[in-house]
Amino acid sequence: MEKGIKFHTSNYFRQKLVLSVLSIKSIIIKDIRVDEDGLAGKIQPWVVSATNPQQICVLTVTSVNVLPHVRRCPDFEVNFLELLHKLMDGSYIKTNETGTKVNFRPGKLLGGKIEFTCHNSRPIGYYLEHILALGPFGRTPFHLVLKGITNDNTHVSVDRLKRTCLPILSHFLGTNEGLELTVTKRGLAPDGGGAVVFKCPCKRQLRPVRLTDPGLFKRIGGLAYTSRVNPTLSNRVIEAAKSALPPEMANVFIKTQHSKKNLSGRSPGFGLCMVAETSTGIFVAAEKTSAPPNARDEPPTIPEDLGAEVAAQLRKEMSVLSCVDHAAQPLALMLMALGPQDVSKLLMPPVGHL
């Protein structure tokens, strides 16, 4: 008889695993990516096992004929399991032959300095946005070095996480001392090559938070970045973004960052992350990265179009009465649940409203 809380389907896969680590409860996830239409064919199933506390992780891939309704589990989910295993001591992770079932028994959360290479099918933000919730509860302060794609359009970037999620985390910690997220190497899609450093102090108990006053917007900042392209493209992006904002939004300061040689990844590109700050210390953001070179389904990105689109997205974010950027909503709700018995209050729209 298998022991553990049972879940079905791959929905909220990362959240289930992270909450399993925090609650120290084993879970079983079944029916992962099962195709109800029965149209998928053969797969290459994956098996990850970690059966001892010496941090030995064995990844075995075999080729077998399986039922035609089973889909292949993606590499980035296997990669996320490997990251969790590396963060813990004494964990047990195992899947069945078809990759449609995961048995996960968490170990002790270690913390300390850990390096990990993320799969290039997902950016670093895919991994980091839920790892942020683990940061305060390590045995020692987190010093996590993640390598891979720092910016693309499939998931939240590390720039947005830094400007919107870290302030929320600092509210629950009661301090921002020792809390840091730094891009040490800019790596764009599709080849990545970037690196970020996440540091977080230990905190055995979170504090209750009350954020109900969004305040008035007082300034707009941001970062226009280029990597392995002409650095003047960032100036074109900034000018277009400023032109798309209303005249009354005059307090706009957007920095530029050009990555070259050892500070850039393996793919060229550019992008923009804009952040609006209110009088009560609330941050909302919008972002976009240029299309990868030789992308089949996307035409080449025009800097002026990118700048105008990010500005329009930011105005939409600013129009919503909220104390939490929508990219930080999952983290905020998770931290509220992990806090003490005292009541936390956060003003936010329905989850995923934008």
XYZ file of C-alpha atoms in Angstrom:
354
model
C 0.000 0.000 0.000
C 1.515 3.250 -1.119
C 1.657 5.946 1.514
C 1.215 9.615 0.690
C -1.335 12.234 -0.264
C -2.669 11.379 -3.730
C -3.152 13.870 -6.545
C -4.250 13.462 -10.141
C -3.004 15.178 -13.344
C 0.016 17.428 -13.769
C -1.844 20.630 -12.868
C 0.095 22.714 -10.327
C 2.951 20.211 -10.500
C 5.574 22.520 -8.958
C 3.247 23.826 -6.261
C 2.394 20.287 -5.117
C 6.064 19.363 -4.843
C 7.094 22.547 -3.020
C 4.234 22.261 -0.539
C 5.212 18.632 0.022
C 8.713 19.800 0.979
C 7.391 22.494 3.316
C 4.862 20.226 5.032
C 7.268 17.226 5.106
C 4.521 14.985 3.727
C 4.904 12.396 0.981
C 2.755 12.757 -2.129
C 1.794 10.596 -5.102
C 0.889 12.313 -8.380
C -0.971 10.118 -10.871
C -2.291 10.522 -14.432
C 0.455 12.963 -15.410
C -0.186 14.288 -18.911
C -2.540 11.515 -19.921
C -4.047 12.228 -23.340
C -7.787 11.720 -23.136
C -8.057 11.723 -26.922
C -5.771 8.705 -27.157
C -3.780 10.184 -30.030
C -0.240 10.198 -28.620
C 2.156 7.411 -29.554
C 5.213 5.794 -28.033
C 7.243 7.676 -25.439
C 10.642 7.649 -23.800
C 9.641 7.322 -20.127
C 11.873 8.641 -17.361
C 12.723 7.292 -13.982
C 14.369 9.338 -11.237
C 15.292 7.591 -8.034
C 16.976 8.868 -4.909
C 17.008 6.176 -2.268
C 19.656 7.239 0.248
C 20.633 10.337 2.224
C 24.036 10.647 0.534
C 22.505 12.796 -2.224
C 22.900 10.179 -4.973
C 20.509 10.842 -7.837
C 20.300 8.353 -10.712
C 18.444 9.224 -13.910
C 17.597 6.198 -16.030
C 15.884 6.505 -19.409
C 14.596 3.430 -21.208
C 12.619 2.841 -24.392
C 9.496 0.704 -24.151
C 6.178 0.306 -25.898
C 3.391 1.745 -23.776
C -0.276 2.476 -24.086
C -1.067 4.876 -26.936
C -2.861 7.338 -24.640
C 0.267 8.261 -22.648
C 2.265 11.392 -23.371
C 5.940 11.893 -22.709
C 6.635 13.789 -19.489
C 8.686 16.858 -20.400
C 12.338 17.208 -19.503
C 11.805 20.403 -17.517
C 9.598 18.586 -14.982
C 12.277 15.931 -14.516
C 14.772 18.769 -14.170
C 12.641 20.441 -11.484
C 12.546 17.160 -9.534
C 16.339 16.974 -9.752
C 16.639 20.515 -8.394
C 14.406 19.703 -5.419
C 16.444 16.583 -4.756
C 19.642 18.633 -4.724
C 18.126 21.047 -2.196
C 17.244 18.247 0.218
C 18.920 15.503 2.224
C 17.337 12.050 2.265
C 14.644 12.568 -0.383
C 13.060 9.771 -2.407
C 11.776 10.414 -5.942
C 10.518 7.720 -8.297
C 8.309 7.493 -11.387
C 6.725 4.548 -13.111
C 7.840 3.249 -16.507
C 5.408 5.399 -18.471
C 6.203 8.600 -16.604
C 2.572 9.131 -15.624
C 3.109 8.681 -11.889
C 5.512 10.246 -9.391
C 6.191 9.107 -5.833
C 7.799 11.945 -3.889
C 9.039 11.734 -0.313
C 10.740 14.960 0.824
C 13.890 15.090 2.915
C 15.354 17.842 5.056
C 15.767 21.195 3.316
C 19.471 21.992 3.355
C 20.142 25.476 2.049
C 23.772 26.523 1.641
C 25.569 27.082 -1.655
C 24.175 24.985 -4.494
C 24.748 25.233 -8.250
C 22.244 23.856 -10.751
C 21.816 23.969 -14.532
C 18.221 24.435 -15.671
C 16.866 22.812 -18.811
C 16.704 25.197 -21.768
C 13.083 24.296 -22.530
C 12.094 26.576 -19.638
C 13.694 29.766 -18.270
C 15.197 30.083 -14.816
C 12.046 31.882 -13.671
C 10.053 28.656 -14.100
C 12.192 27.057 -11.407
C 12.800 30.059 -9.202
C 9.290 31.431 -8.710
C 8.369 28.474 -6.482
C 11.823 27.912 -5.002
C 11.498 31.419 -3.500
C 8.981 29.994 -1.016
C 11.558 27.460 0.194
C 14.250 30.072 0.838
C 13.373 31.063 4.431
C 13.129 27.474 5.681
C 16.556 26.052 4.835
C 18.866 24.636 7.485
C 21.377 27.309 6.433
C 20.877 30.497 4.371
C 20.239 29.851 0.685
C 22.971 30.647 -1.832
C 21.519 29.170 -5.000
C 23.252 29.592 -8.372
C 20.969 28.747 -11.314
C 22.265 28.577 -14.888
C 20.199 28.699 -18.067
C 17.827 31.126 -19.777
C 17.254 34.352 -17.847
C 14.736 35.917 -20.249
C 12.196 34.623 -22.741
C 8.466 35.038 -23.397
C 7.249 31.665 -22.120
C 7.575 32.417 -18.424
C 8.292 35.149 -15.892
C 11.841 36.507 -16.035
C 14.303 36.844 -13.167
C 14.130 40.649 -13.577
C 10.413 40.677 -12.822
C 10.840 38.232 -9.946
C 13.478 40.505 -8.452
C 11.354 43.653 -8.615
C 7.954 42.192 -7.640
C 8.410 38.897 -5.728
C 11.380 39.797 -3.549
C 9.579 42.812 -1.989
C 6.654 40.506 -1.101
C 9.034 37.950 0.403
C 10.784 40.681 2.412
C 7.431 41.709 3.952
C 6.889 38.180 5.270
C 10.512 37.907 6.447
C 10.345 41.263 8.196
C 13.652 42.312 6.623
C 15.416 42.499 3.285
C 18.856 41.943 4.805
C 20.523 38.994 3.114
C 17.747 38.741 0.504
C 19.169 39.073 -2.982
C 18.532 38.060 -6.591
C 21.270 39.023 -9.024
C 21.723 38.364 -12.742
C 25.432 37.633 -13.106
C 25.191 36.608 -16.762
C 22.415 37.472 -19.206
C 21.264 34.439 -21.211
C 18.413 34.689 -23.729
C 16.455 31.980 -25.517
C 16.950 29.561 -27.145
C 20.494 28.648 -26.048
C 20.636 30.311 -22.624
C 24.040 30.406 -21.019
C 22.965 32.881 -18.336
C 23.323 32.676 -14.565
C 21.589 34.150 -11.509
C 22.314 34.070 -7.787
C 19.518 33.825 -5.219
C 20.343 34.450 -1.555
C 17.851 34.214 1.291
C 18.271 34.284 5.089
C 16.797 31.608 7.363
C 13.530 32.427 9.089
C 11.828 29.791 11.183
C 8.560 31.693 11.325
C 7.090 34.222 8.924
C 5.388 37.356 10.137
C 1.774 38.279 9.282
C 1.434 40.875 6.554
C -1.221 43.500 5.949
C -1.019 45.188 2.567
C -4.350 46.781 1.752
C -3.379 50.271 0.598
C -1.981 50.296 -2.963
C -1.245 54.028 -2.773
C -0.596 56.280 -5.753
C 1.942 55.621 -8.482
C 4.902 57.935 -8.096
C 7.574 56.650 -10.495
C 8.287 54.178 -13.284
C 11.628 52.467 -13.619
C 12.955 49.496 -15.463
C 15.740 47.875 -17.399
C 16.318 47.678 -21.143
C 18.889 44.977 -21.874
C 20.770 43.829 -24.938
C 22.969 40.784 -25.437
C 25.183 40.143 -28.455
C 23.360 42.795 -30.495
C 23.854 46.498 -31.169
C 23.487 48.276 -27.784
C 21.672 51.198 -29.440
C 18.601 48.974 -29.748
C 17.884 49.575 -26.054
C 17.626 53.323 -26.684
C 15.019 52.702 -29.389
C 13.062 50.466 -27.020
C 13.127 53.080 -24.242
C 12.018 55.936 -26.488
C 9.085 53.905 -27.809
C 8.054 52.886 -24.284
C 8.125 56.470 -23.013
C 6.140 57.687 -26.023
C 3.420 55.122 -25.306
C 2.904 56.371 -21.746
C 0.495 59.235 -20.939
C 2.072 62.719 -20.582
C 1.279 62.825 -16.862
C 3.632 59.864 -16.304
C 6.751 61.975 -16.592
C 8.793 60.428 -13.772
C 10.248 57.605 -15.885
C 13.803 56.304 -15.465
C 14.786 53.196 -17.410
C 18.349 51.917 -17.200
C 20.237 50.194 -19.984
C 22.386 47.094 -19.714
C 24.533 45.681 -22.505
C 25.992 42.217 -22.008
C 28.958 41.167 -24.078
C 31.748 38.626 -24.039
C 31.877 36.839 -20.675
C 28.738 38.577 -19.344
C 26.430 37.334 -22.107
C 24.958 33.960 -22.961
C 24.962 32.143 -26.258
C 21.965 33.783 -27.988
C 21.528 37.365 -29.254
C 18.528 39.457 -28.330
C 17.094 42.383 -26.381
C 14.197 43.121 -24.081
C 12.563 45.423 -21.566
C 11.211 45.080 -18.035
C 9.252 48.095 -16.719
C 8.276 48.535 -13.064
C 5.839 51.025 -11.547
C 6.219 51.930 -7.851
C 3.557 53.428 -5.601
C 3.776 55.732 -2.599
C 3.211 52.755 -0.254
C 6.032 50.632 -1.702
C 3.966 48.444 -4.034
C 5.537 47.277 -7.321
C 3.855 46.093 -10.524
C 5.700 45.191 -13.698
C 5.481 44.267 -17.373
C 8.076 42.717 -19.644
C 8.869 41.303 -23.073
C 11.896 39.812 -24.821
C 12.676 39.804 -28.529
C 11.871 36.689 -30.540
C 14.687 34.134 -30.705
C 16.789 34.240 -33.873
C 15.420 32.081 -36.688
C 12.151 31.487 -34.842
C 9.706 29.743 -37.150
C 6.477 31.008 -35.614
C 7.564 34.599 -34.818
C 8.779 37.360 -37.127
C 11.861 39.393 -36.140
C 11.088 41.787 -33.294
C 11.081 45.523 -33.967
C 12.440 47.500 -30.966
C 9.771 50.203 -31.222
C 6.971 47.618 -31.212
C 8.459 45.870 -28.182
C 8.751 49.100 -26.187
C 5.179 50.163 -26.980
C 3.803 46.722 -26.087
C 5.528 46.633 -22.682
C 4.256 50.142 -21.887
C 0.704 49.076 -22.779
C 0.998 46.003 -20.550
C 2.264 48.139 -17.684
C -0.648 50.547 -18.000
C -2.985 47.558 -17.797
C -1.243 46.344 -14.629
C -1.491 49.819 -13.126
C -5.227 50.004 -13.833
C -5.941 47.085 -11.472
C -6.465 47.930 -7.806
C -3.940 45.603 -6.170
C -1.050 45.446 -3.723
C 0.531 42.460 -5.499
C 1.796 42.150 -9.048
C -0.010 39.254 -10.724
C 3.293 37.406 -11.243
C 3.792 37.437 -7.441
C 0.284 36.263 -6.537
C 1.114 32.519 -6.171
C 4.059 33.310 -3.888
C 2.024 35.742 -1.784
C -0.818 33.260 -1.270
C 1.590 30.453 -0.377
C 3.415 32.615 2.179
C 0.109 33.673 3.727
C -0.758 30.013 4.249
C 2.677 29.308 5.752
C 2.502 32.180 8.210
C 1.462 32.126 11.888
C -2.109 31.846 13.121
C -2.451 35.636 13.020
C -4.364 36.969 10.014
C -2.589 38.285 6.926
C -4.414 40.612 4.552
C -3.479 41.350 0.945
C -5.466 43.351 -1.570
C -5.374 41.633 -4.949
C -7.647 40.885 -7.906
C -8.749 37.325 -8.688
C -5.725 35.078 -9.259
C -4.633 35.177 -12.891
C -6.928 38.163 -13.592
C -4.531 39.638 -16.150
